[in-house]
Amino acid sequence: MTAPMSPTSSFIVVDNPMKPQHPSKEAQYKPGFVSSSYAHNWSSTGTGGGIRIQGRHFVDAYGRICNLRGVNLSGCCKTPVNHTNEDFPEDPKIVTFVGRPFPLSEAHEHFSRLRRWGMTFIRFLVTWEAVEHEGPGIYDQEYLTYLQELLSLLPKYGISAYISVHQDVWSRYTGGSGAPAWTVEAVGFDLDNLEESGAAWLGGMRGGGHTDTDRGLWPTGYQKLAASTMGTVFWGGDVFAPKLTVKDGVSIQQFLQNAFLDMWGILARAVGDLEGVIGFQMINEPHRGYIDLQSMYSFDYNTDLHLGPIPSPFQSFQLGAGHPTLVPTWTRSFPMPTKQTTHTLLNEGKKKAWKEDGPTKGQCLWEMHGVWGWCNTKNQAVVLRENYFVKHPNSGKKVDWYTDLYYPFLKKWAERVLESSSQDKILFVEPIPNEFCPTSWTEEHRVPNMVYAPHWYCLYSLFNKSFGEFSVNVQGLSRGMFPLKAFYWGHKGVRDNFSLQIRTLTEEAHKSLGDVPVLFGECGIPMDMNKGEAFISEDFIWQKRMMDAMITGLDRSLVGFNLWNYNPDNTDAEGDHWNGENFSWFSQRRAMPNFLLEYEQTSPHLDGGGRILDAVVRPYPAKVAGIPLEFHYEMMSGEISFSWVVPEKGELQAHETEIFFPSLLTAGRKILLEAQIDMSQFDYDDEMQAARKLKSMTQEKYSYTYDETRQTLFIVPKDNSPGTKHGIRVKVWPPVRPLFNLNDFWSDFGIWVAAVVIVVIGVLVAIILGTGAVWFGFA
């Protein structure tokens, strides 16, 4: 499969005598001669001075296009070290995140492991709570020092990272992760009453989320009162909640946004001058809250998960105000994901989500603003302003969350972090989850050094926590795809399914943004799929198949990514210890004790704890002296095919391409490189003679060497003239033993379809002949 857009239009090599020139431009250069270089080394040593953006690509100092891939480090950063399920919510002021994702004493082990696996581009998770949990303007200096010490180690392992301030459902105290508790209290919420009043689901914070009853409930928190209100006032409090102010009459929006930006300034100053930190991401998976809410009586089934008790916005207002309310309850179903099956009476204890001594004086914030009220005559709640969150309450002008609220704040954030660190930092941004890149993201709304970093998960498998031969393109169905086109069978089918979804997201981004790099900030698979049967059988074949299909889709679109997630705290039973999720394909409990480990790139000792490494640890072109055109890795054989082209304009500052080829795959095997040449044009009766001819022609085109200690295949083409297209196949010998069949519908059912067709045709022929005989008999 070719790249989604024409690469030659997005990459221009600019001649600059000040640019460093790679030694591979010298005529006598031998591949791999630079001993400090290896394919997945993103430090200044391995890149000639660092990574930057050029067109829609990441490039190193020599102008080589870089394929960045790695992990999210880590899911355990969502919760503090001293979090306990039983005591939640504990005193929010005394939490500590020092040691997240792991203690400094364990850094050598984990960074060495990621280097061996070629996962050296990290999305490093930090939460607002971790930095500023004690109160506004009180920053955890011990945690910031820990971050400095940990991240300063990255270049030693060839690792680069960008810092992502993470959130889900606003905060741990509203059922997710991210913001400190005092932000929730500043709006007037009572932390002790949020769950009983129906304003949040906190079962996952208390260790739940694993049973069928509460599995997958946490995303519904976005629709509940607490998280929806926090999202609304953070982004649009000045418009929708102008009566809510804090000390000295500061609006709630300005209070929260200024605190967030100040926190970011402190964070950027703490780590922004470290070599290993190449950029920042403002916030994970932003959510608009109630803004653009089309109805007070329901949420949009196509965009908002309906599972368990789902109060409408209007019902959530009533619940938070202390009124017991009967709400629709949804369960899993087929073919639609869920269906309403019953009603549940919530808040029978008449608990109020709002503190009597808070800024709203115990009144619902939205009742205070006249969105709804209580009719004493009828003794029931009534909606007073149905379109309140769609239009500006005063001007009546429609409010667009992206244009009016998100883009302006994104620019403020960019200015703050760049002035607090350096102007060359790369800024990673993303839209609301599961949305295509908005067409409104035009040039005036972009930030400097921008990378578009959406997320992708297979929603069908994620929702059902299952994976088999049958897969569904939920993305396509939600956008009107003809249902039969959205169903796929077999491994070839799921590869095509995932590839189409990923390519569509990538292409839609380039349609809106043009030559802006795309990198998938999150993508992953549930390890506890199929009822966790692999933890018992130790056969993770379905996890391997799903991971292979996903990374194959990313490879086909030629985009980098951060896998979710590498979590040392993961266990089979408790998963990632957050809302019942279990995505980490590494578990420290399964690894060798660190005192037994060796730490070289070739050390198989580091592989302990990895569960599906066959699918995760794969070859990939890391630094390409030209423009990548196509790349494919076949997990069933260990073979790659890769093609690239020398740019038409400018002059390359390097001729050497570096491909990560893992020791996990090559240990005990030979690497065979062949030029992509159609040998059918030559007339050879002897297969050995044809093989010798291909070898000779490959040697005429390329010099190459493989260094297993650096896990790198170094290739230098002998013709680097502009416009020259290169193509190679790389095999391992002996070949990899296939783990499963590359099946599809026709390979599995083709013979039966053919049999049915033959029978049907036979019956039709018999009917026609019989009818003809009868007709002619009467004629």
Coordinates of C-alpha atoms in Angstrom, one line a residue, residues 18-449:
M18 CA 25.9 25.2 7.5
K19 CA 24.1 21.9 7.7
P20 CA 26.2 19.0 9.1
Q21 CA 27.2 16.5 6.4
H22 CA 27.0 12.8 7.2
P23 CA 30.2 10.8 6.6
S24 CA 28.2 8.5 4.3
K25 CA 28.5 11.2 1.6
E26 CA 32.2 10.4 1.3
A27 CA 33.1 8.0 -1.6
Q28 CA 35.0 5.5 0.6
Y29 CA 32.5 5.3 3.4
K30 CA 31.5 1.9 4.6
P31 CA 28.0 1.3 6.0
G32 CA 27.8 1.5 9.7
F33 CA 31.1 3.2 10.1
V34 CA 29.8 5.8 12.6
S35 CA 30.1 3.6 15.7
S36 CA 28.0 6.0 17.9
S37 CA 25.0 5.7 15.6
Y38 CA 22.1 3.2 15.6
A39 CA 18.8 3.3 13.9
H40 CA 16.6 4.0 17.0
N41 CA 19.0 6.5 18.6
W42 CA 17.2 9.8 18.8
S43 CA 19.7 11.6 20.9
S44 CA 21.8 14.4 19.4
T45 CA 24.6 11.9 18.9
G46 CA 22.4 9.6 16.8
T47 CA 20.7 12.3 14.8
G48 CA 23.6 14.7 14.3
G49 CA 22.1 17.4 16.5
G50 CA 18.4 16.5 17.2
I51 CA 15.0 16.1 15.6
R52 CA 13.0 18.8 13.9
I53 CA 10.0 19.2 11.6
Q54 CA 10.2 19.7 7.9
G55 CA 7.0 19.6 5.9
R56 CA 5.0 16.6 7.1
H57 CA 8.0 14.8 8.3
F58 CA 10.3 14.6 11.3
V59 CA 13.9 14.9 10.2
D60 CA 17.3 14.6 11.8
A61 CA 20.1 17.2 11.4
Y62 CA 21.2 15.5 8.2
G63 CA 17.7 15.8 6.7
R64 CA 16.9 12.1 6.9
I65 CA 13.2 11.4 7.5
C66 CA 12.7 9.8 10.9
N67 CA 10.1 7.2 11.7
L68 CA 9.4 7.8 15.4
R69 CA 7.8 5.0 17.4
G70 CA 7.7 4.1 21.0
V71 CA 5.4 3.8 24.1
N72 CA 3.3 5.8 26.5
L73 CA 5.2 5.9 29.8
S74 CA 3.1 5.1 31.6
G75 CA -0.5 4.3 32.5
C76 CA 0.5 4.1 36.2
C77 CA 1.3 7.8 36.1
K78 CA -2.5 8.4 36.4
T79 CA -2.5 7.5 40.0
P80 CA -0.2 8.5 42.9
V81 CA 2.3 6.1 44.5
N82 CA 0.3 6.2 47.8
H83 CA -3.2 5.7 46.2
T84 CA -5.2 2.9 47.8
N85 CA -8.6 1.7 46.5
E86 CA -10.0 1.3 50.0
D87 CA -9.2 4.8 51.2
F88 CA -10.2 6.8 48.1
P89 CA -10.7 9.7 48.1
E90 CA -7.9 10.1 50.5
D91 CA -6.6 13.5 51.6
P92 CA -5.9 15.0 48.2
K93 CA -3.2 17.3 49.5
I94 CA -0.8 14.5 50.7
V95 CA -0.6 12.4 47.5
T96 CA 2.8 11.9 45.8
F97 CA 3.7 10.9 42.3
V98 CA 7.4 10.7 43.0
G99 CA 8.4 7.3 41.5
R100 CA 5.9 7.4 38.6
P101 CA 6.4 5.6 36.2
F102 CA 9.1 3.9 38.2
P103 CA 11.8 4.7 40.8
L104 CA 15.1 6.2 39.6
S105 CA 16.8 3.0 40.8
E106 CA 14.9 1.0 38.1
A107 CA 15.5 3.4 35.3
H108 CA 18.4 1.6 33.8
E109 CA 16.4 -1.6 33.5
H110 CA 13.4 -0.1 31.9
F111 CA 15.2 2.3 29.5
S112 CA 17.5 -0.5 28.4
R113 CA 14.5 -2.7 27.7
L114 CA 12.8 -0.1 25.6
R115 CA 16.0 0.5 23.7
R116 CA 16.3 -3.2 23.0
W117 CA 12.7 -3.3 21.7
G118 CA 13.3 -0.2 19.5
M119 CA 10.7 1.8 21.4
T120 CA 12.8 4.9 21.9
F121 CA 10.3 7.7 21.3
I122 CA 8.3 8.2 24.4
R123 CA 5.0 10.0 25.2
F124 CA 5.8 10.7 28.9
L125 CA 2.7 11.2 31.1
V126 CA 2.4 13.9 33.7
T127 CA -0.8 14.9 35.5
W128 CA -1.8 18.3 36.7
E129 CA -2.5 16.7 40.1
A130 CA 1.1 15.4 40.2
V131 CA 2.6 18.9 40.0
E132 CA 0.0 20.9 42.0
H133 CA -2.0 18.7 44.2
E134 CA -1.6 20.6 47.5
G135 CA -3.4 23.8 46.3
P136 CA -3.3 26.6 43.7
G137 CA 0.3 27.8 43.2
I138 CA 1.8 25.2 45.5
Y139 CA 4.0 23.0 43.4
D140 CA 5.6 19.7 44.3
Q141 CA 9.3 20.5 44.0
E142 CA 10.3 16.9 45.0
Y143 CA 8.3 15.6 42.0
L144 CA 9.7 18.1 39.6
T145 CA 13.2 17.2 40.8
Y146 CA 12.4 13.5 40.2
L147 CA 11.3 14.3 36.7
Q148 CA 14.5 16.3 36.0
E149 CA 16.7 13.4 37.2
L150 CA 14.7 10.7 35.4
L151 CA 14.4 12.5 32.0
S152 CA 18.0 13.7 32.0
L153 CA 18.9 10.0 31.6
L154 CA 17.1 9.6 28.3
P155 CA 20.0 10.5 25.9
K156 CA 22.2 7.8 27.3
Y157 CA 19.7 5.2 25.9
G158 CA 19.0 7.1 22.6
I159 CA 15.5 8.0 23.9
S160 CA 13.6 11.2 23.2
A161 CA 10.3 12.1 24.8
Y162 CA 7.5 14.7 24.7
I163 CA 5.6 15.5 27.9
S164 CA 1.9 15.0 27.8
V165 CA -0.3 16.4 30.6
H166 CA -2.8 13.6 30.9
Q167 CA -6.5 13.7 31.8
D168 CA -9.5 11.4 31.5
V169 CA -12.9 12.5 32.7
W170 CA -11.2 15.6 34.2
S171 CA -9.8 14.2 37.4
R172 CA -9.4 11.1 39.7
Y173 CA -12.0 12.7 41.9
T174 CA -14.6 12.7 39.0
G175 CA -13.7 9.1 37.9
G176 CA -10.7 9.5 35.7
S177 CA -7.3 11.2 36.1
G178 CA -5.7 14.5 35.7
A179 CA -6.7 17.7 37.5
P180 CA -6.2 18.1 41.3
A181 CA -9.1 17.9 43.7
W182 CA -9.1 21.6 44.4
T183 CA -10.2 22.4 40.9
V184 CA -13.4 20.4 41.5
E185 CA -14.0 22.0 44.8
A186 CA -13.4 25.5 43.3
V187 CA -16.6 25.0 41.2
G188 CA -18.6 24.1 44.3
F189 CA -18.6 20.3 44.2
D190 CA -18.6 18.2 47.4
L191 CA -16.1 15.4 46.8
D192 CA -17.7 13.1 49.3
N193 CA -21.1 13.2 47.6
L194 CA -20.3 13.0 43.9
E195 CA -20.8 9.3 43.5
E196 CA -24.0 8.9 45.6
S197 CA -25.6 11.8 43.9
G198 CA -24.9 10.3 40.5
A199 CA -22.5 13.1 39.5
A200 CA -19.6 10.7 38.9
W201 CA -18.8 7.0 38.7
L202 CA -16.0 6.3 41.1
G203 CA -16.1 2.5 41.2
G204 CA -12.9 2.3 39.1
M205 CA -11.0 4.5 41.5
R206 CA -11.9 1.9 44.2
G207 CA -10.5 -1.0 42.2
G208 CA -13.6 -1.8 40.1
G209 CA -14.0 -2.0 36.3
H210 CA -13.1 -5.7 35.9
T211 CA -16.5 -7.4 36.1
D212 CA -19.1 -7.5 33.4
T213 CA -21.3 -5.2 35.4
D214 CA -18.9 -2.3 35.6
R215 CA -16.5 -3.1 32.7
G216 CA -16.1 -0.1 30.4
L217 CA -18.2 2.3 32.5
W218 CA -15.6 4.9 33.1
P219 CA -15.9 6.8 29.7
T220 CA -19.6 7.4 30.6
G221 CA -18.2 9.8 33.3
Y222 CA -17.8 12.4 30.5
Q223 CA -21.6 12.6 30.4
K224 CA -22.1 12.9 34.1
L225 CA -22.6 16.1 36.0
A226 CA -19.1 16.6 37.5
A227 CA -16.9 16.0 34.5
S228 CA -19.3 17.7 32.1
T229 CA -19.5 20.7 34.3
M230 CA -15.7 20.9 34.8
G231 CA -15.1 20.7 31.0
T232 CA -17.7 23.4 30.3
V233 CA -16.4 25.9 32.9
F234 CA -12.7 25.3 32.0
W235 CA -13.2 26.0 28.3
G236 CA -16.2 28.2 28.3
G237 CA -17.0 29.4 31.9
D238 CA -16.9 33.1 30.8
V239 CA -19.7 32.4 28.3
F240 CA -21.8 29.8 30.1
A241 CA -21.1 30.3 33.9
P242 CA -20.3 34.1 34.3
K243 CA -21.9 34.2 37.7
L244 CA -19.3 31.7 39.1
T245 CA -16.3 33.6 40.4
V246 CA -13.5 32.9 42.9
K247 CA -11.4 35.2 45.0
D248 CA -11.3 38.8 44.0
G249 CA -14.1 38.3 41.4
V250 CA -11.9 36.3 39.0
S251 CA -14.1 34.2 36.7
I252 CA -14.0 30.4 37.1
Q253 CA -12.7 30.0 33.5
Q254 CA -9.8 32.5 34.0
F255 CA -9.0 31.0 37.4
L256 CA -8.7 27.4 36.1
Q257 CA -7.0 28.3 32.8
N258 CA -4.5 30.6 34.5
A259 CA -3.7 28.0 37.1
F260 CA -3.2 25.4 34.3
L261 CA -0.9 27.7 32.3
D262 CA 1.1 28.6 35.4
M263 CA 1.5 24.9 36.1
W264 CA 2.7 24.3 32.6
G265 CA 5.2 27.2 32.9
I266 CA 6.7 25.6 36.0
L267 CA 6.8 22.2 34.3
A268 CA 8.3 23.5 31.1
R269 CA 11.0 25.4 33.0
A270 CA 11.8 22.3 35.0
V271 CA 12.4 19.9 32.1
G272 CA 12.4 22.1 28.9
D273 CA 16.2 22.4 28.8
L274 CA 16.8 18.7 28.9
E275 CA 18.2 17.2 25.7
G276 CA 15.8 14.2 25.8
V277 CA 12.7 16.4 26.0
I278 CA 11.9 17.5 22.4
G279 CA 8.4 18.7 22.9
F280 CA 5.1 19.0 24.8
Q281 CA 1.4 18.2 24.5
M282 CA -1.1 20.5 26.2
I283 CA -3.7 18.0 27.3
N284 CA -4.7 14.5 26.6
E285 CA -8.1 13.9 24.8
P286 CA -9.7 17.3 25.4
H287 CA -13.4 17.2 26.0
R288 CA -15.9 20.1 25.6
G289 CA -18.3 19.2 28.4
Y290 CA -21.8 20.4 27.8
I291 CA -20.7 22.9 25.1
D292 CA -22.6 22.3 21.8
L293 CA -25.1 20.1 23.7
Q294 CA -28.1 19.7 21.3
S295 CA -30.7 18.5 23.8
M296 CA -31.2 18.7 27.6
Y297 CA -33.1 15.4 27.4
S298 CA -30.5 13.1 25.8
F299 CA -26.9 12.7 24.7
D300 CA -25.9 11.8 21.2
Y301 CA -25.9 8.0 20.9
N302 CA -23.4 8.1 18.0
T303 CA -20.7 10.0 19.9
D304 CA -21.4 9.4 23.6
L305 CA -21.2 5.9 25.2
H306 CA -24.5 4.7 26.6
L307 CA -23.8 2.0 29.2
G308 CA -25.2 1.5 32.6
P309 CA -27.4 4.2 34.1
I310 CA -27.2 7.2 31.8
P311 CA -29.0 10.3 33.1
S312 CA -29.7 13.0 30.5
P313 CA -28.1 16.4 31.2
F314 CA -31.4 17.5 32.6
Q315 CA -31.7 14.5 34.9
S316 CA -28.0 14.9 36.0
F317 CA -28.9 18.5 37.1
Q318 CA -31.7 17.1 39.2
L319 CA -29.6 14.3 40.7
G320 CA -26.9 16.7 41.7
A321 CA -29.4 19.0 43.4
G322 CA -30.5 16.1 45.6
H323 CA -33.6 14.9 43.8
P324 CA -34.0 11.1 43.4
T325 CA -34.5 10.4 39.7
L326 CA -35.4 7.4 37.5
V327 CA -32.9 7.2 34.7
P328 CA -32.6 5.0 31.6
T329 CA -30.2 2.0 32.0
W330 CA -28.3 0.6 29.0
T331 CA -26.8 -2.9 28.5
R332 CA -24.6 -4.4 25.8
S333 CA -26.4 -5.7 22.7
F334 CA -26.0 -6.7 19.0
P335 CA -26.0 -5.5 16.3
M336 CA -26.1 -2.1 18.0
P337 CA -23.5 -1.7 20.8
T338 CA -26.0 -1.1 23.5
K339 CA -29.7 -0.8 24.1
Q340 CA -32.0 0.6 26.8
T341 CA -33.3 -2.2 28.9
T342 CA -34.6 -0.8 32.1
H343 CA -34.7 2.3 34.4
T344 CA -32.7 2.8 37.7
L345 CA -33.6 5.0 40.6
L346 CA -30.5 7.0 41.5
N347 CA -29.8 9.2 44.6
E348 CA -32.4 7.7 46.8
G349 CA -30.4 9.2 49.7
K350 CA -31.1 12.7 48.3
K351 CA -27.4 13.7 48.5
K352 CA -26.4 17.0 47.0
A353 CA -23.3 17.2 44.8
W354 CA -22.9 20.9 45.7
K355 CA -21.3 22.1 48.9
E356 CA -23.4 24.4 51.1
D357 CA -20.3 26.5 51.9
G358 CA -19.1 26.4 48.3
P359 CA -19.2 29.3 45.8
T360 CA -22.7 28.2 44.6
K361 CA -24.0 28.1 48.2
G362 CA -25.2 24.6 47.7
Q363 CA -27.2 25.4 44.5
C364 CA -26.7 23.7 41.2
L365 CA -24.5 25.8 39.0
W366 CA -26.8 25.4 36.1
E367 CA -29.9 26.3 38.2
M368 CA -28.1 29.4 39.3
H369 CA -27.7 30.4 35.6
G370 CA -31.4 29.7 34.8
V371 CA -30.8 26.6 32.7
W372 CA -33.4 24.8 34.7
G373 CA -35.5 25.2 37.8
W374 CA -37.9 23.6 40.2
C375 CA -41.6 24.2 39.8
N376 CA -43.1 24.2 43.3
T377 CA -46.6 24.1 41.8
K378 CA -46.0 20.8 40.0
N379 CA -43.2 19.7 42.3
Q380 CA -41.0 18.8 39.5
A381 CA -38.0 20.1 37.6
V382 CA -38.4 22.0 34.3
V383 CA -36.0 23.0 31.6
L384 CA -35.9 26.8 31.1
R385 CA -33.3 27.3 28.4
E386 CA -33.2 24.3 26.0
N387 CA -30.4 25.6 23.7
Y388 CA -28.3 27.2 26.5
F389 CA -25.0 25.4 25.6
V390 CA -25.4 25.8 21.8
K391 CA -25.6 29.6 21.6
H392 CA -24.1 32.4 23.6
P393 CA -26.7 33.1 26.3
N394 CA -26.6 36.8 25.7
S395 CA -25.7 37.4 22.1
G396 CA -27.5 34.3 20.7
K397 CA -24.5 33.6 18.4
K398 CA -23.7 29.9 17.9
V399 CA -20.6 28.9 19.9
D400 CA -18.1 26.7 18.1
W401 CA -15.9 24.9 20.7
Y402 CA -12.9 24.6 18.4
T403 CA -12.8 28.1 16.9
D404 CA -14.1 30.1 19.8
L405 CA -12.5 28.3 22.8
Y406 CA -10.0 25.6 22.0
Y407 CA -7.8 27.3 19.4
P408 CA -7.4 30.6 21.3
F409 CA -6.4 28.7 24.5
L410 CA -4.0 26.4 22.6
K411 CA -2.2 29.5 21.3
K412 CA -1.9 30.9 24.9
W413 CA -0.5 27.6 26.0
A414 CA 2.0 27.5 23.1
E415 CA 3.3 30.9 23.9
R416 CA 3.7 30.0 27.6
V417 CA 5.6 26.8 27.1
L418 CA 7.8 28.1 24.4
E419 CA 8.9 31.1 26.4
S420 CA 9.4 28.9 29.4
S421 CA 11.6 26.4 27.6
S422 CA 12.8 27.2 24.0
Q423 CA 11.3 28.2 20.7
D424 CA 12.4 25.0 18.9
K425 CA 10.2 22.6 21.0
I426 CA 7.8 20.5 19.1
L427 CA 4.1 20.9 20.1
F428 CA 1.8 17.9 19.8
V429 CA -1.9 18.6 19.6
E430 CA -5.0 16.4 19.2
P431 CA -8.8 16.8 18.7
I432 CA -11.7 15.4 20.7
P433 CA -11.3 11.6 20.7
N434 CA -12.8 9.7 17.8
E435 CA -13.3 12.9 15.7
F436 CA -11.7 13.6 12.4
C437 CA -9.4 16.6 12.2
P438 CA -11.7 19.6 12.1
T439 CA -11.7 21.5 8.8
S440 CA -11.6 24.8 10.8
W441 CA -8.0 24.0 11.9
T442 CA -6.7 26.5 9.3
E443 CA -3.3 28.1 9.4
E444 CA -4.2 31.0 11.6
H445 CA -5.3 28.5 14.3
R446 CA -2.1 26.5 14.4
V447 CA 0.8 26.7 16.7
P448 CA 4.5 26.7 15.9
N449 CA 6.3 23.4 15.3

